[in-house]
CSV table of N, CA, C and O in Angstrom, one decimal:
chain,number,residue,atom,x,y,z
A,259,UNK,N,-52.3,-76.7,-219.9
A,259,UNK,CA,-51.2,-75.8,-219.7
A,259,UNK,C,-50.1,-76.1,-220.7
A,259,UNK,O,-49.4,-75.1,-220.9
A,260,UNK,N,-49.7,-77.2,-221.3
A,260,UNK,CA,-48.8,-77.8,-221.9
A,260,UNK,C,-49.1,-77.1,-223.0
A,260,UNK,O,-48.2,-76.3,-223.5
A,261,UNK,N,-50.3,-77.2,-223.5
A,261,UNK,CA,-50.9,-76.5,-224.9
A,261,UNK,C,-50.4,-75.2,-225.2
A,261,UNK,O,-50.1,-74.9,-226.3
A,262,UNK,N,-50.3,-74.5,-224.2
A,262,UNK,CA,-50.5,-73.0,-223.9
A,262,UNK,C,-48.6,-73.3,-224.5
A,262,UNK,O,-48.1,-72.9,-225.6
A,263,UNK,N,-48.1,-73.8,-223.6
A,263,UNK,CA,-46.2,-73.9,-223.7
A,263,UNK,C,-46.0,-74.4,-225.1
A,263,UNK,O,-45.2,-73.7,-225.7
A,264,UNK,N,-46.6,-75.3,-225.8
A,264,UNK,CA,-46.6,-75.6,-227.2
A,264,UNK,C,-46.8,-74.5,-228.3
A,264,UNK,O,-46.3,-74.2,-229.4
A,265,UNK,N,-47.7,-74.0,-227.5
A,265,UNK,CA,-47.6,-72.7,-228.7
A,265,UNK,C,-47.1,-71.5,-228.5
A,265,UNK,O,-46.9,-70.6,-229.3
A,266,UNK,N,-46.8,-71.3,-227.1
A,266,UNK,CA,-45.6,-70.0,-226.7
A,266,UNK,C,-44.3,-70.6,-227.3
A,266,UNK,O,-43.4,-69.9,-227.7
A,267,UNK,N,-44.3,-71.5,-227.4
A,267,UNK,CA,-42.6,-71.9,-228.1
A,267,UNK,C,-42.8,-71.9,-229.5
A,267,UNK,O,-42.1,-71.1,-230.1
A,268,UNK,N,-43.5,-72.6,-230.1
A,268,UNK,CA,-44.0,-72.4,-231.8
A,268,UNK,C,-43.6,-70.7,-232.2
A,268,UNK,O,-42.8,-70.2,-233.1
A,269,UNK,N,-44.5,-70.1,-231.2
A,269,UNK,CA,-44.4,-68.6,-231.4
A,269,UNK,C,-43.0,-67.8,-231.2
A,269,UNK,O,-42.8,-66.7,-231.7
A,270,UNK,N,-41.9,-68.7,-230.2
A,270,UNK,CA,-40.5,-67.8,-229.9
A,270,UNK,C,-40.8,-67.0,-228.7
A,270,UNK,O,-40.1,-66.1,-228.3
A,271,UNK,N,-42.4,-67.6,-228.1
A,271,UNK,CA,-41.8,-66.8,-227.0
A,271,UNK,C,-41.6,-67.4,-225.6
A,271,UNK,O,-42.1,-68.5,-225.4
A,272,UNK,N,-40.8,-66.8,-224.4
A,272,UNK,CA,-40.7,-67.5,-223.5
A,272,UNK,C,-41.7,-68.4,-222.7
A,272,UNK,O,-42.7,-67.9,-222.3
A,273,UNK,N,-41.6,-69.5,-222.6
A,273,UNK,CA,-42.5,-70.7,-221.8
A,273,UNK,C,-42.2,-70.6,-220.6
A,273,UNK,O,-41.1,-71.0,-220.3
A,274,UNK,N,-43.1,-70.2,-219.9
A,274,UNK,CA,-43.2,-70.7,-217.9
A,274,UNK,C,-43.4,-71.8,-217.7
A,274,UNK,O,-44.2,-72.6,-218.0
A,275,UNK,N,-42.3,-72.0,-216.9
A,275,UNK,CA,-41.9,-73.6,-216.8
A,275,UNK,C,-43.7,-74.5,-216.3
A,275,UNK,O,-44.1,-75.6,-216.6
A,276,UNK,N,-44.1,-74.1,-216.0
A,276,UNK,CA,-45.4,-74.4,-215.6
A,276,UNK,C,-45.9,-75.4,-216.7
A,276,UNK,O,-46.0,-76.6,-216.7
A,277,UNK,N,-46.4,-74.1,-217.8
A,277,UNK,CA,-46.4,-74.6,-219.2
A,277,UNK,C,-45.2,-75.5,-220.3
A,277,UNK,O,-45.3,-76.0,-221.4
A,278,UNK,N,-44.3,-75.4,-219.3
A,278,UNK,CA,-42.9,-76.3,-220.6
A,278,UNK,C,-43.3,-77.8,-220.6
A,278,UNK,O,-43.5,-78.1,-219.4
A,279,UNK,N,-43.5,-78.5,-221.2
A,279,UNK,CA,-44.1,-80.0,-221.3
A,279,UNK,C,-42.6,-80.4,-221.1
A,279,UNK,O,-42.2,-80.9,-220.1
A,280,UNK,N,-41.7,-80.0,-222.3
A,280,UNK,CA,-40.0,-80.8,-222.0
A,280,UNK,C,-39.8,-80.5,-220.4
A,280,UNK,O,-39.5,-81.4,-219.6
A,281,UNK,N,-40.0,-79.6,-220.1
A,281,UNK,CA,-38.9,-79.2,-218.4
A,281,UNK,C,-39.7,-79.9,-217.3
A,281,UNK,O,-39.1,-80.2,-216.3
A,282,UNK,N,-41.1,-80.1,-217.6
A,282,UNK,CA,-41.9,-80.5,-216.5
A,282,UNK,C,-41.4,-82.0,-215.7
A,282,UNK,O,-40.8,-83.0,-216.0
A,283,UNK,N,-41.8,-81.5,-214.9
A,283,UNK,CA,-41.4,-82.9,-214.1
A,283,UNK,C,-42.9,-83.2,-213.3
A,283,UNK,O,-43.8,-82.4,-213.5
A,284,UNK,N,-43.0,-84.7,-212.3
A,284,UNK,CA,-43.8,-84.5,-211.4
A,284,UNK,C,-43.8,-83.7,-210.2
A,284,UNK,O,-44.9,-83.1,-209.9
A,285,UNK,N,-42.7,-83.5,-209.6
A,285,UNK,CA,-41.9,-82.9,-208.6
A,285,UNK,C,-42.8,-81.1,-209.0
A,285,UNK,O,-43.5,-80.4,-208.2
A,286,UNK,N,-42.4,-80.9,-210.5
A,286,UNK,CA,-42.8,-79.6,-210.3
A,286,UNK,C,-44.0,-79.5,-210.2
A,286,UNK,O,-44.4,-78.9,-209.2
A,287,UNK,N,-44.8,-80.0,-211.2
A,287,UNK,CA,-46.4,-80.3,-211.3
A,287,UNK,C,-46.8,-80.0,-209.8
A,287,UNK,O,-47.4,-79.0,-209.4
A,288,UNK,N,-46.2,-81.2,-209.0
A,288,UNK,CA,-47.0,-81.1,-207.5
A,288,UNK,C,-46.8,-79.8,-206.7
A,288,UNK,O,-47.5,-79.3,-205.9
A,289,UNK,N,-45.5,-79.2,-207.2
A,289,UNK,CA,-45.4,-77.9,-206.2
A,289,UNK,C,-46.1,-76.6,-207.0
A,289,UNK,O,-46.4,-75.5,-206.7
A,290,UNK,N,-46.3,-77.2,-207.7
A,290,UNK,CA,-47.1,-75.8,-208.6
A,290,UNK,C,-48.4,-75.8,-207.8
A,290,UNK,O,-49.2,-74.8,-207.6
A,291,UNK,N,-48.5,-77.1,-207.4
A,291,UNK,CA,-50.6,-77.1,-207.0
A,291,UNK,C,-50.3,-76.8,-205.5
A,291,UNK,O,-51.4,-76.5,-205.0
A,292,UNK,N,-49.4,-76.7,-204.6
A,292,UNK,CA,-49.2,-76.7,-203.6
A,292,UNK,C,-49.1,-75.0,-203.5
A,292,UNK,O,-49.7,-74.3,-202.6
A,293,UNK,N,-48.4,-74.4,-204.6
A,293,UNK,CA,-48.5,-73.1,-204.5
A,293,UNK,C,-49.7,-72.9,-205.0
A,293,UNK,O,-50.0,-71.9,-204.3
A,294,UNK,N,-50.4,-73.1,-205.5
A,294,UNK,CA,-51.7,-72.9,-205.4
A,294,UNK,C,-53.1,-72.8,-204.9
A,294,UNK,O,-54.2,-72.2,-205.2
A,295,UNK,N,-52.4,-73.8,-203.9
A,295,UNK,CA,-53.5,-73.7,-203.0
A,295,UNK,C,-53.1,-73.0,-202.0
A,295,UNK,O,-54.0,-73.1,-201.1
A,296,UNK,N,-52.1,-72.2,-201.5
A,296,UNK,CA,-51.4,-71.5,-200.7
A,296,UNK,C,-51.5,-70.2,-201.3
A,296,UNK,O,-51.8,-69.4,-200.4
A,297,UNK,N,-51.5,-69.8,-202.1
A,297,UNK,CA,-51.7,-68.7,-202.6
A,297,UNK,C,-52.9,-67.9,-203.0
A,297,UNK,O,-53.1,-66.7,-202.7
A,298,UNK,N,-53.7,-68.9,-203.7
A,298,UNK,CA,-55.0,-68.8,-203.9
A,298,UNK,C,-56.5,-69.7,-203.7
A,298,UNK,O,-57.5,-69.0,-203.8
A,299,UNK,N,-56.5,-70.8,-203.4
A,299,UNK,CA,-57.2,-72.0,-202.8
A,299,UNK,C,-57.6,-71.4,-201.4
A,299,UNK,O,-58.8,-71.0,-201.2
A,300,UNK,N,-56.5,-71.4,-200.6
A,300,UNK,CA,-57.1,-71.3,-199.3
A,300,UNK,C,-57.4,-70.3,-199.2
A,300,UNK,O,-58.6,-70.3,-199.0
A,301,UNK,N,-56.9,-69.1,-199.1
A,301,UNK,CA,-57.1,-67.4,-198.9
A,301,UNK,C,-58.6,-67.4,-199.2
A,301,UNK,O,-59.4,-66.8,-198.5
A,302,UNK,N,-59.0,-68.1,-200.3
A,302,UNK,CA,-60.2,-67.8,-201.2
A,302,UNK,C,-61.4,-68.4,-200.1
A,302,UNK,O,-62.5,-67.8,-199.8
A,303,UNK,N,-61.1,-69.4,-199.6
A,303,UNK,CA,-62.3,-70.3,-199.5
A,303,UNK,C,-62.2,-70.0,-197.3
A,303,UNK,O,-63.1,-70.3,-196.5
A,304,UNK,N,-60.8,-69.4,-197.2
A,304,UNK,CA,-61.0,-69.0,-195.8
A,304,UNK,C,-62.2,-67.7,-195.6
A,304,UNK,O,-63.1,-67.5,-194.8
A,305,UNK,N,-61.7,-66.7,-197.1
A,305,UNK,CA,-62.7,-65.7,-196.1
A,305,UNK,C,-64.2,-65.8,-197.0
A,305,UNK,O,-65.0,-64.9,-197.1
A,306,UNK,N,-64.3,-67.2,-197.5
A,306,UNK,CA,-65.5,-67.1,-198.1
A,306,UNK,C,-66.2,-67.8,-197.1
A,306,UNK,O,-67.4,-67.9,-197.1
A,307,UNK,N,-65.2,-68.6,-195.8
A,307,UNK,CA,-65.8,-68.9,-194.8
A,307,UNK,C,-66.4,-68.1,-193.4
A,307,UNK,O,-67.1,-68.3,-192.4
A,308,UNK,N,-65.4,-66.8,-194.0
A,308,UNK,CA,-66.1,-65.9,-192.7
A,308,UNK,C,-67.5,-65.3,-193.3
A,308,UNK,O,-68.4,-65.4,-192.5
A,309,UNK,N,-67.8,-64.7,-194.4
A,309,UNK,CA,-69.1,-64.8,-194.5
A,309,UNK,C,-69.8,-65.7,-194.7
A,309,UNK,O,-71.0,-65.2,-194.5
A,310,UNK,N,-70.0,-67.1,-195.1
A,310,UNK,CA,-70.7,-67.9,-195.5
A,310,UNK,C,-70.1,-69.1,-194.7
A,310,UNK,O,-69.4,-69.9,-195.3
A,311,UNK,N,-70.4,-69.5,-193.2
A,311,UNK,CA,-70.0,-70.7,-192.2
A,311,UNK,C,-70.0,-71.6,-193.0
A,311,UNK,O,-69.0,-72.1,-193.4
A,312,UNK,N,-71.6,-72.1,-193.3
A,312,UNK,CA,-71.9,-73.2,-194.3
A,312,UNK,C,-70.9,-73.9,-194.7
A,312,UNK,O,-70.8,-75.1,-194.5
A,313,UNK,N,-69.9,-73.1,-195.4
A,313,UNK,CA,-68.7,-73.4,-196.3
A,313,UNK,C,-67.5,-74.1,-196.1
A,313,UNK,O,-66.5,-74.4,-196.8
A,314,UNK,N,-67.9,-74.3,-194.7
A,314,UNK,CA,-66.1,-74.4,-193.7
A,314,UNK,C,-66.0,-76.1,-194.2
A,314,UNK,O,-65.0,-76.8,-193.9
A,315,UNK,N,-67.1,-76.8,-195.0
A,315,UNK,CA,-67.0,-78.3,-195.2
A,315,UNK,C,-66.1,-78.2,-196.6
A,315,UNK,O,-65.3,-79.0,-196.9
A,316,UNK,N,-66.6,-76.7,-197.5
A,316,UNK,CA,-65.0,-77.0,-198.8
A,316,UNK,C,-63.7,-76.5,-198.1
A,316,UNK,O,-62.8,-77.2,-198.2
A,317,UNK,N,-63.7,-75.7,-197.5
A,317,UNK,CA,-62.4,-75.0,-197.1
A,317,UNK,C,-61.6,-76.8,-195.9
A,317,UNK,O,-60.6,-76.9,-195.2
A,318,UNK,N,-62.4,-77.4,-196.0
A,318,UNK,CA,-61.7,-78.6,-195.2
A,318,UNK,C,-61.1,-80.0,-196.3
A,318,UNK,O,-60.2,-80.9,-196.1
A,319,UNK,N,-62.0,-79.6,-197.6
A,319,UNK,CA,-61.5,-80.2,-198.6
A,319,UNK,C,-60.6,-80.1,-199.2
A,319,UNK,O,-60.0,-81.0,-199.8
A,320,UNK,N,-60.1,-78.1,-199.1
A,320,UNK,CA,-59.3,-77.8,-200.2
A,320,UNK,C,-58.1,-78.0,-199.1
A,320,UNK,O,-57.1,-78.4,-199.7
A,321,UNK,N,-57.8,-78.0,-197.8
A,321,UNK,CA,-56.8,-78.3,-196.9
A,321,UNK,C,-56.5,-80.1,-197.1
A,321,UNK,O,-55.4,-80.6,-197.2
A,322,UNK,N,-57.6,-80.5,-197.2
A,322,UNK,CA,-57.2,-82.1,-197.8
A,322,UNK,C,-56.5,-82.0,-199.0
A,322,UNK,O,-55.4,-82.6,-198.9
A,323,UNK,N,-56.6,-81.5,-200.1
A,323,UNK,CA,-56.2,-81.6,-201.8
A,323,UNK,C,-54.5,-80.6,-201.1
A,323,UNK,O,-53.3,-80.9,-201.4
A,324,UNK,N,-55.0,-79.7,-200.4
A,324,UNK,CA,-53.1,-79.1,-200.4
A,324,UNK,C,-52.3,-80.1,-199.9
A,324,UNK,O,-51.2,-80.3,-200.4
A,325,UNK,N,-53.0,-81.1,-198.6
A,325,UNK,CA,-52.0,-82.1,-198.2
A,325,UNK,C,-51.7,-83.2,-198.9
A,325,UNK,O,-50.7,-83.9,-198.7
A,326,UNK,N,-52.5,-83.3,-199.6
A,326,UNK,CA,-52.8,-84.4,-200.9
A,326,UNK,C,-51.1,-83.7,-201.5
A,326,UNK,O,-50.0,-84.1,-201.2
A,327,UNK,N,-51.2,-82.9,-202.1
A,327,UNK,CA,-50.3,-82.2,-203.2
A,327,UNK,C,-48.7,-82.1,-202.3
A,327,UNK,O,-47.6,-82.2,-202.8
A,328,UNK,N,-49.0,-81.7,-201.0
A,328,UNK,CA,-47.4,-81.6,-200.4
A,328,UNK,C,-46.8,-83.2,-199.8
A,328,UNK,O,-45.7,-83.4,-199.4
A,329,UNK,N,-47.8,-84.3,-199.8
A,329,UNK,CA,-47.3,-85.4,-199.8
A,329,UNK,C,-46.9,-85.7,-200.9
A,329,UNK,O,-45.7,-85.9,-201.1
A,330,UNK,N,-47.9,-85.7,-202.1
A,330,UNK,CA,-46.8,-85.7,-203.7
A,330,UNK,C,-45.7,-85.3,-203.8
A,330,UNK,O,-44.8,-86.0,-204.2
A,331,UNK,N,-45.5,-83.7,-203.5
A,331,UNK,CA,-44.5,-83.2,-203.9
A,331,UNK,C,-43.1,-84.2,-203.0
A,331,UNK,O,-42.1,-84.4,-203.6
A,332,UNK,N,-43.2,-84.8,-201.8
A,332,UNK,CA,-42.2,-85.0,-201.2
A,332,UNK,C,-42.1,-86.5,-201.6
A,332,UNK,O,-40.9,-86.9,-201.7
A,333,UNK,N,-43.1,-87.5,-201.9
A,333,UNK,CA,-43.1,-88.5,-202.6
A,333,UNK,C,-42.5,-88.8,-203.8
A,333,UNK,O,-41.7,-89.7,-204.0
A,334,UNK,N,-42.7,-87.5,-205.2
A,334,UNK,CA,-42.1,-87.8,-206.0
A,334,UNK,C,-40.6,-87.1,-205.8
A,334,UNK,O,-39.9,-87.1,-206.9
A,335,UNK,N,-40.2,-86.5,-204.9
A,335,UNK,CA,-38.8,-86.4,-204.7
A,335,UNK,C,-38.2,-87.6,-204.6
A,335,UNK,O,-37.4,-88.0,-205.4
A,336,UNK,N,-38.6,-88.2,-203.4
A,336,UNK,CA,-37.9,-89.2,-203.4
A,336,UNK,C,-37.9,-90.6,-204.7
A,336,UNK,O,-37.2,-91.6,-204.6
A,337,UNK,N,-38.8,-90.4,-205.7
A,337,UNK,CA,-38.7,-91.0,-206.6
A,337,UNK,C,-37.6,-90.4,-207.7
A,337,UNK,O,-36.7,-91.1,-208.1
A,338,UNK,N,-37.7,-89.1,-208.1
A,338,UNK,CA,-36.7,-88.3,-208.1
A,338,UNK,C,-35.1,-88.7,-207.9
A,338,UNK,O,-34.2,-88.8,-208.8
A,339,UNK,N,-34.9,-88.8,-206.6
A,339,UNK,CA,-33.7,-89.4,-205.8
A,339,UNK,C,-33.4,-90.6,-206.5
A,339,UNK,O,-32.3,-90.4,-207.1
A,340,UNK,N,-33.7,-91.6,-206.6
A,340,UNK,CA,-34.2,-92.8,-206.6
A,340,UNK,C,-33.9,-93.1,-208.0
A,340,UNK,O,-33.2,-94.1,-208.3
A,341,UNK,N,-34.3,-92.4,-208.8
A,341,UNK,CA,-34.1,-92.9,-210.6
A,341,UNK,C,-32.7,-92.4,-210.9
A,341,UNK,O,-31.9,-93.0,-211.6
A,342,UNK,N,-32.5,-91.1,-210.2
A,342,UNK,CA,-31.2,-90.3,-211.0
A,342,UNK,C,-30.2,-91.1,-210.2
A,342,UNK,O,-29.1,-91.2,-210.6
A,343,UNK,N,-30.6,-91.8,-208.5
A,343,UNK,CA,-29.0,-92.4,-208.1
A,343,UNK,C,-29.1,-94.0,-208.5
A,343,UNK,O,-28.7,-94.8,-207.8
A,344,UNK,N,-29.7,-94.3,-209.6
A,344,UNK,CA,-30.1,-95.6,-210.2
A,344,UNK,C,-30.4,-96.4,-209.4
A,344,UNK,O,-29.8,-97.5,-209.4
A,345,UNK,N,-31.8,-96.0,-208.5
A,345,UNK,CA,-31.9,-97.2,-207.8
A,345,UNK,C,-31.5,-96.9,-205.7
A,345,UNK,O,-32.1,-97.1,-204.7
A,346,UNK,N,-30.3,-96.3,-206.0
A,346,UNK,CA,-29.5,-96.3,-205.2
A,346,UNK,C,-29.5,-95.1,-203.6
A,346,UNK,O,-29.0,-94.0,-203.7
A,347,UNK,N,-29.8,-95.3,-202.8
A,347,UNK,CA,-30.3,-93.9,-201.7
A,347,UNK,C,-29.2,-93.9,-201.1
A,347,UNK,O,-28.9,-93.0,-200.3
């Protein structure tokens, strides 16, 4: 993704923060994957579970990796917190 922002900037044209390597943070990184599995992850793999049951063992995976990603996101907040009050909560 960085790649992609390296060369949308080379080129002049606007970079999605997604893609900005300078703007990126951890914080965003994690919420990007959080929207993504919210958006597209699960929707996907719920109704690939209504026709295909079999399936309900990824769709428990990808519910693992989203909570994986919203404990990041709130983890590196508080690291976040933490660096910019020097240390200090």
């Amino acid at each position: 993704f960085w790649r992609l922002g390296d060369r949308e900037r080379e080129a002049g044209l606007d970079v999605k923060p997604l893609h900005d390597r300078a703007g990126s943070s951890p914080v965003r990184v994690a919420e990007s994957q959080v929207w993504f599995f919210n958006a597209v992850g699960l929707p996907l793999f719920q109704a690939l579970v209504e026709v295909l049951p079999e399936a309900r063992c990824q769709l428990e995976a990808v519910r693992e990796n989203c909570a994986y990603w919203e404990g990041r996101v709130e983890a590196e907040k508080v690291k976040e917190v933490s660096t910019t009050s020097g240390g200090r909560n």
